[in-house]
Coordinates of C-alpha atoms in Angstrom, one line a residue:
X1 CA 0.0 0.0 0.0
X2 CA 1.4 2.9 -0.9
X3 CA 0.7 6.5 0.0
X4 CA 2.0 9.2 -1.5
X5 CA 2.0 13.0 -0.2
X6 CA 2.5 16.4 -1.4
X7 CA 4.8 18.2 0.3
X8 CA 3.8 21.8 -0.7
X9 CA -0.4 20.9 -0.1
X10 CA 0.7 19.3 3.4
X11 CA 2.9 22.3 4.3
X12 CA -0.3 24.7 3.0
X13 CA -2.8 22.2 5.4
X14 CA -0.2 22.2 8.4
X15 CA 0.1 26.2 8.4
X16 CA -3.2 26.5 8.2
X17 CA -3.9 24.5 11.0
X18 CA -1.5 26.4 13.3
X19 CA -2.6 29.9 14.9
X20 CA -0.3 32.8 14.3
X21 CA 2.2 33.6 17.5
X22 CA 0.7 36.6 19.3
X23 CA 2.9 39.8 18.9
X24 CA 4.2 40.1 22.6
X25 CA 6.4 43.2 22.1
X26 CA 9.0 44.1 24.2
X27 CA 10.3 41.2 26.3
X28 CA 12.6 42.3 29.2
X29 CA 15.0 39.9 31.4
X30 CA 18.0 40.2 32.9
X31 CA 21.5 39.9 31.8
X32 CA 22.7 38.8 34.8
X33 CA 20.4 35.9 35.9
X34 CA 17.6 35.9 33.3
X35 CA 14.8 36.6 35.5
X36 CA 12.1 38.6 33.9
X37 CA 10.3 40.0 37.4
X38 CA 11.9 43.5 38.6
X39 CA 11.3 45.5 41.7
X40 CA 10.2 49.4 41.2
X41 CA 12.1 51.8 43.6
X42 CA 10.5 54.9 44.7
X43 CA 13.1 57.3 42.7
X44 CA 11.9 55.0 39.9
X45 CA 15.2 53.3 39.5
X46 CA 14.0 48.8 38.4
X47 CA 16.2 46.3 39.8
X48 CA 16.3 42.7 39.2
X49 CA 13.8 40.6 41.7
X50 CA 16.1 37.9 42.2
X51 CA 20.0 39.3 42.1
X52 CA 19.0 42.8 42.5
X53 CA 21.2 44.2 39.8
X54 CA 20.4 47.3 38.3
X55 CA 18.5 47.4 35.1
X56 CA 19.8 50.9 33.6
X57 CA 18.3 50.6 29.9
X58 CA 14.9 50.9 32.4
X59 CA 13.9 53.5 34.0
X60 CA 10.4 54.7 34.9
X61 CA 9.6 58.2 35.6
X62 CA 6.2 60.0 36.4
X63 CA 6.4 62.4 33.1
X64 CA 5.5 61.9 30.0
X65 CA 6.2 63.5 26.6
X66 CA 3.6 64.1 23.9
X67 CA 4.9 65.1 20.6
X68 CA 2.4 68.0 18.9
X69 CA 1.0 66.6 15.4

């Protein structure tokens, strides 16, 4: 018995089949151990939840900037 497939219709089917991966934007972790949960300081300075480095490429401050259009 024999059965013979079509790659390119199987591929089409199997894609098909599969729901597209969500866009999750950003992703943040940390260099130092990998952990992705951070602690907020009051002078809005994020460190790391586990080693408690410093995160410097994030920083939250209260202000925000809106460009005029």
């Amino acid at each position: 018995m024999e059965n013979i497939v079509r790659l390119a219709e199987y591929r089409k089917r199997r894609q098909a089949a599969q729901p597209p991966a969500p866009d999750l934007g950003a992703q943040y972790f940390c260099t130092r151990c990998d952990s992705d949960q951070f602690k907020l300081s009051a002078a809005g300075m994020v460190h790391c939840a586990h080693c408690a480095a410093l995160m410097r490429n994030l920083l939250v401050s209260s202000s925000t900037s809106q460009e005029a259009g």
